[in-house]
Amino acid sequence: MASADVFAAFVDPLVAAIQRDLRCDSDTARDSAIDAIFEYLGASSSYHPSKGRLSTFLAHITKRRATDRIRARSAEARRKQEFGSVVERRASAPKEEMERAVVARELWHKVELQVWRRRHQARPWCRRSSGVLSVFLNSRVLLLAAIRP
């Protein structure tokens, strides 16, 4: 059979059968029927006339495709719902976000203050040690000056 003849002969009956058997919408039924016909036309060697009629073969493929589409849509809807509930649970009020920002800013200020204090507490020690060193060096210079004529 030519592809146009296969479409003309089988699309509408397959759509009607799938809508009746699976109670799906017309778009799902039509897309599944077209996929089944394309599968048959792409690999017509998979159909064996001795095993059954072409319409039965196409109806079986169409039902499998429609079932897959229905399952995929319900799984997608379930994922969207689960994602929405997770987002709703994790979302916080704007007031809470502002409070967190204020607390974070205060903590950061405390950290900066501690760093500043540590840096400035180290300086007097450096000054003291350098002062001791200068006294030591001056005394050596004075001592050397006294020894040398």
XYZ file of N, CA and C in Angstrom:
447
model
N 0.837 -1.182 0.000
C 0.000 0.000 0.000
C 0.880 1.242 0.000
N 0.453 2.268 -0.679
C 1.160 3.545 -0.676
C 0.867 4.264 0.637
N 1.789 5.128 1.054
C 1.640 5.782 2.354
C 0.380 6.636 2.434
N 0.020 7.322 1.359
C -1.205 8.138 1.376
C -2.429 7.248 1.540
N -2.410 6.085 0.913
C -3.533 5.153 1.036
C -3.645 4.607 2.463
N -2.506 4.329 3.077
C -2.506 3.816 4.452
C -3.080 4.872 5.391
N -2.648 6.124 5.227
C -3.183 7.202 6.063
C -4.681 7.352 5.864
N -5.104 7.389 4.619
C -6.529 7.591 4.329
C -7.376 6.449 4.877
N -6.849 5.244 4.799
C -7.637 4.082 5.203
C -7.658 3.868 6.718
N -6.586 4.227 7.427
C -6.470 3.799 8.820
C -6.492 4.893 9.890
N -6.181 6.128 9.566
C -6.063 7.139 10.618
C -7.372 7.318 11.370
N -8.446 7.607 10.676
C -9.715 7.874 11.368
C -10.232 6.674 12.160
N -10.217 5.459 11.607
C -10.665 4.313 12.415
C -9.779 4.062 13.648
N -8.462 4.262 13.497
C -7.574 4.074 14.649
C -7.844 5.117 15.730
N -8.055 6.371 15.321
C -8.344 7.437 16.282
C -9.628 7.124 17.040
N -10.656 6.711 16.322
C -11.940 6.398 16.962
C -11.795 5.230 17.941
N -11.062 4.197 17.537
C -10.893 3.024 18.399
C -10.116 3.378 19.669
N -9.076 4.171 19.530
C -8.263 4.539 20.694
C -9.042 5.443 21.640
N -9.779 6.381 21.086
C -10.585 7.255 21.948
C -11.630 6.446 22.707
N -12.201 5.475 22.055
C -13.215 4.644 22.699
C -12.586 3.736 23.756
N -11.477 3.079 23.432
C -10.882 2.099 24.340
C -10.127 2.739 25.511
N -9.366 3.766 25.226
C -8.522 4.364 26.267
C -9.090 5.646 26.863
N -10.153 6.141 26.281
C -10.796 7.386 26.733
C -9.798 8.555 26.802
N -9.007 8.692 25.746
C -8.043 9.792 25.691
C -8.561 10.878 24.752
N -7.902 12.015 24.772
C -8.342 13.115 23.912
C -7.978 12.838 22.453
N -8.566 13.613 21.567
C -8.383 13.366 20.133
C -6.948 13.633 19.687
N -6.271 14.594 20.300
C -4.879 14.872 19.909
C -3.968 13.693 20.228
N -4.131 13.135 21.409
C -3.321 11.979 21.790
C -3.611 10.803 20.872
N -4.881 10.564 20.593
C -5.263 9.453 19.721
C -4.727 9.656 18.307
N -4.862 10.865 17.768
C -4.397 11.138 16.400
C -2.874 11.037 16.316
N -2.164 11.621 17.276
C -0.698 11.534 17.269
C -0.226 10.090 17.374
N -0.888 9.308 18.195
C -0.513 7.903 18.363
C -0.780 7.108 17.094
N -1.898 7.380 16.438
C -2.217 6.692 15.181
C -1.200 7.042 14.101
N -0.844 8.309 14.016
C 0.144 8.723 13.012
C 1.501 8.093 13.309
N 1.898 8.046 14.582
C 3.157 7.387 14.943
C 3.138 5.914 14.558
N 2.015 5.256 14.790
C 1.899 3.831 14.452
C 2.027 3.617 12.949
N 1.394 4.470 12.176
C 1.474 4.332 10.718
C 2.902 4.602 10.244
N 3.548 5.619 10.802
C 4.942 5.877 10.423
C 5.847 4.717 10.807
N 5.583 4.105 11.959
C 6.380 2.950 12.361
C 6.187 1.808 11.369
N 4.943 1.575 10.961
C 4.664 0.529 9.974
C 5.343 0.840 8.644
N 5.244 2.088 8.190
C 5.841 2.451 6.907
C 7.369 2.415 6.969
N 7.940 2.721 8.117
C 9.393 2.697 8.265
C 9.958 1.294 8.374
N 9.202 0.380 8.930
C 9.664 -1.004 9.101
C 8.510 -1.935 8.796
N 8.095 -1.948 7.553
C 6.939 -2.776 7.179
C 7.247 -4.262 7.285
N 8.516 -4.614 7.402
C 8.872 -6.027 7.541
C 8.449 -6.585 8.901
N 8.158 -5.710 9.862
C 7.729 -6.198 11.172
C 6.285 -6.699 11.150
N 5.533 -6.342 10.117
C 4.153 -6.825 9.978
C 4.162 -8.109 9.152
N 3.516 -9.137 9.701
C 3.398 -10.421 8.998
C 1.917 -10.698 8.765
N 1.470 -10.691 7.513
C 0.043 -10.908 7.223
C -0.490 -12.238 7.746
N 0.379 -13.213 7.915
C -0.078 -14.514 8.401
C -0.483 -14.467 9.875
N 0.010 -13.457 10.613
C -0.290 -13.354 12.040
C -1.541 -12.549 12.338
N -2.023 -11.776 11.409
C -3.222 -10.983 11.660
C -3.400 -9.893 10.620
N -4.511 -9.176 10.763
C -4.796 -8.101 9.812
C -3.927 -6.882 10.102
N -3.731 -6.054 9.084
C -2.952 -4.834 9.223
C -3.621 -3.879 10.206
N -4.945 -3.825 10.177
C -5.649 -2.923 11.092
C -5.417 -3.324 12.553
N -5.360 -4.618 12.836
C -5.093 -5.097 14.194
C -3.665 -4.758 14.611
N -2.740 -4.945 13.692
C -1.339 -4.621 13.937
C -1.179 -3.133 14.263
N -1.805 -2.283 13.447
C -1.723 -0.839 13.663
C -2.447 -0.419 14.948
N -3.563 -1.061 15.250
C -4.301 -0.734 16.474
C -3.468 -1.066 17.711
N -2.761 -2.187 17.653
C -1.907 -2.574 18.778
C -0.791 -1.541 18.993
N -0.134 -1.132 17.925
C 0.928 -0.120 18.031
C 0.348 1.200 18.531
N -0.815 1.582 18.008
C -1.449 2.841 18.401
C -1.789 2.837 19.887
N -2.297 1.729 20.398
C -2.624 1.640 21.827
C -1.376 1.778 22.689
N -0.297 1.128 22.271
C 0.954 1.249 23.034
C 1.452 2.690 23.049
N 1.406 3.333 21.894
C 1.870 4.731 21.813
C 0.983 5.652 22.651
N -0.325 5.462 22.574
C -1.247 6.304 23.345
C -1.047 6.090 24.846
N -0.857 4.844 25.240
C -0.613 4.545 26.655
C 0.672 5.215 27.128
N 1.714 5.162 26.298
C 2.972 5.835 26.644
C 2.774 7.336 26.798
N 2.014 7.937 25.895
C 1.767 9.386 25.970
C 0.980 9.746 27.232
N -0.028 8.951 27.544
C -0.845 9.219 28.738
C 0.008 9.097 29.998
N 0.837 8.058 30.066
C 1.714 7.881 31.230
C 2.720 9.024 31.341
N 3.257 9.436 30.209
C 4.234 10.532 30.226
C 3.585 11.823 30.716
N 2.376 12.094 30.266
C 1.688 13.313 30.710
C 1.365 13.269 32.199
N 0.910 12.111 32.676
C 0.587 12.030 34.103
C 1.854 12.117 34.955
N 2.957 11.536 34.479
C 4.221 11.644 35.215
C 4.713 13.085 35.226
N 4.561 13.776 34.106
C 4.969 15.179 34.045
C 4.126 16.029 34.995
N 2.823 15.773 35.015
C 1.947 16.522 35.926
C 2.322 16.245 37.380
N 2.649 14.997 37.689
C 3.047 14.637 39.049
C 4.365 15.319 39.421
N 5.335 15.341 38.487
C 6.608 16.019 38.761
C 6.404 17.509 38.987
N 5.547 18.121 38.178
C 5.280 19.550 38.345
C 4.634 19.825 39.695
N 3.700 18.964 40.087
C 3.027 19.151 41.371
C 4.016 18.968 42.522
N 4.850 17.938 42.443
C 5.836 17.705 43.497
C 6.832 18.855 43.562
N 7.265 19.338 42.411
C 8.198 20.462 42.385
C 7.545 21.699 42.978
N 6.284 21.915 42.631
C 5.565 23.072 43.169
C 5.435 23.005 44.672
N 5.171 21.824 45.198
C 5.035 21.709 46.651
C 6.379 21.902 47.340
N 7.460 21.450 46.719
C 8.790 21.658 47.298
C 9.131 23.137 47.289
N 8.840 23.807 46.187
C 9.125 25.241 46.095
C 8.283 26.007 47.099
N 7.028 25.617 47.255
C 6.168 26.295 48.218
C 6.680 26.109 49.638
N 7.178 24.912 49.942
C 7.691 24.659 51.288
C 8.973 25.436 51.550
N 9.806 25.561 50.535
C 11.090 26.220 50.725
C 10.998 27.732 50.624
N 9.978 28.227 50.007
C 9.855 29.674 49.856
C 9.561 30.300 51.213
N 10.198 31.417 51.465
C 9.969 32.100 52.731
C 9.407 33.484 52.463
N 8.846 34.043 53.491
C 8.226 35.360 53.372
C 9.304 36.423 53.162
N 8.965 37.508 52.483
C 9.947 38.582 52.271
C 10.500 39.136 53.580
N 9.656 39.173 54.611
C 10.109 39.671 55.912
C 11.231 38.791 56.459
N 11.080 37.483 56.313
C 12.110 36.564 56.786
C 13.410 36.756 56.015
N 13.303 36.993 54.715
C 14.496 37.230 53.904
C 15.224 38.485 54.373
N 14.465 39.537 54.668
C 15.076 40.777 55.149
C 15.744 40.564 56.500
N 15.081 39.803 57.381
C 15.660 39.528 58.694
C 16.959 38.742 58.561
N 16.982 37.772 57.655
C 18.209 37.008 57.428
C 19.323 37.908 56.913
N 18.974 38.832 56.028
C 19.981 39.753 55.493
C 20.549 40.638 56.593
N 19.692 41.102 57.486
C 20.157 41.947 58.595
C 21.069 41.149 59.521
N 20.675 39.935 59.848
C 21.495 39.091 60.722
C 22.841 38.801 60.054
N 22.820 38.510 58.771
C 24.065 38.240 58.050
C 24.966 39.468 58.045
N 24.385 40.635 57.840
C 25.166 41.875 57.845
C 25.787 42.104 59.223
N 25.020 41.875 60.289
C 25.547 42.048 61.650
C 26.686 41.066 61.938
N 26.513 39.820 61.506
C 27.573 38.832 61.708
C 28.832 39.221 60.943
N 28.658 39.688 59.725
C 29.805 40.099 58.922
C 30.524 41.279 59.583
N 29.758 42.202 60.145
C 30.352 43.341 60.846
C 31.178 42.852 62.036
N 30.659 41.861 62.772
C 31.396 41.311 63.909
C 32.696 40.649 63.456
N 32.630 39.938 62.342
C 33.834 39.286 61.815
C 34.871 40.337 61.434
N 34.436 41.368 60.727
C 35.366 42.428 60.337
C 35.964 43.110 61.564
N 35.161 43.323 62.592
C 35.643 43.950 63.817
C 36.700 43.081 64.493
N 36.459 41.773 64.534
C 37.436 40.857 65.131
C 38.744 40.870 64.347
N 38.648 40.880 63.036
C 39.854 40.925 62.202
C 40.609 42.223 62.457
N 39.906 43.324 62.519
C 40.534 44.622 62.754
C 41.235 44.643 64.114
N 40.544 44.105 65.134
C 41.130 44.080 66.478
C 42.403 43.242 66.516
N 42.372 42.096 65.857
C 43.556 41.237 65.863
C 44.727 41.912 65.167
N 44.451 42.591 64.088
C 45.526 43.290 63.379
C 46.114 44.405 64.235
N 45.248 45.139 64.915
C 45.724 46.276 65.686
C 46.290 45.872 67.040
N 45.922 44.738 67.559
C 46.526 44.257 68.792
C 47.939 43.763 68.523
N 48.203 43.334 67.327
C 49.533 42.846 66.983
C 50.516 43.996 66.813
N 50.050 45.156 66.459
C 50.937 46.290 66.200
C 51.716 46.747 67.433
N 51.067 46.921 68.586
C 51.868 47.349 69.742
C 52.995 46.375 70.059
N 52.764 45.110 69.892
C 53.816 44.127 70.125
C 54.955 44.342 69.138
N 54.596 44.589 67.879
C 55.620 44.862 66.868
C 56.380 46.126 67.235
N 55.648 47.124 67.672
C 56.299 48.378 68.044
C 57.232 48.153 69.238
N 56.760 47.366 70.196
C 57.584 47.090 71.360
C 58.848 46.340 70.964
N 58.669 45.311 70.138
C 59.840 44.520 69.770
C 60.804 45.337 68.924
N 60.257 46.161 68.041
C 61.158 47.002 67.252
C 61.816 48.054 68.136
N 61.084 48.532 69.143
C 61.688 49.479 70.087
C 62.807 48.841 70.874
N 62.605 47.618 71.322
C 63.641 46.891 72.052
C 64.838 46.665 71.150
N 64.548 46.309 69.904
C 65.623 46.085 68.951
C 66.425 47.368 68.725
N 65.715 48.480 68.588
C 66.435 49.748 68.369
C 67.267 50.125 69.592
N 66.748 49.895 70.788
C 67.521 50.163 72.007
C 68.756 49.282 72.031
N 68.549 47.995 71.677
C 69.673 47.067 71.650
C 70.708 47.508 70.624
N 70.236 47.870 69.427
C 71.162 48.293 68.386
C 71.872 49.594 68.775
N 71.146 50.533 69.354
C 71.773 51.789 69.774
C 72.814 51.541 70.857
N 72.499 50.660 71.777
C 73.465 50.384 72.834
C 74.702 49.716 72.261
N 74.527 48.889 71.247
C 75.691 48.257 70.612
C 76.491 49.305 69.868
N 75.750 50.207 69.210
C 76.462 51.262 68.491
C 77.228 52.128 69.480
N 76.574 52.457 70.582
C 77.243 53.260 71.598
C 78.418 52.502 72.206
N 78.215 51.204 72.421
C 79.278 50.386 72.976
C 80.448 50.303 72.012
N 80.150 50.103 70.741
C 81.208 50.047 69.736
C 81.920 51.400 69.617
N 81.153 52.452 69.721
C 81.760 53.789 69.638
C 82.670 54.040 70.833
N 82.301 53.509 71.969
C 83.117 53.695 73.160
C 84.383 52.868 73.080
N 84.325 51.725 72.467
C 85.487 50.845 72.366
C 86.460 51.386 71.329
N 85.959 51.849 70.232
C 86.822 52.330 69.164
C 87.327 53.730 69.495
N 88.612 53.935 69.259
C 89.140 55.265 69.557
C 88.863 56.274 68.477
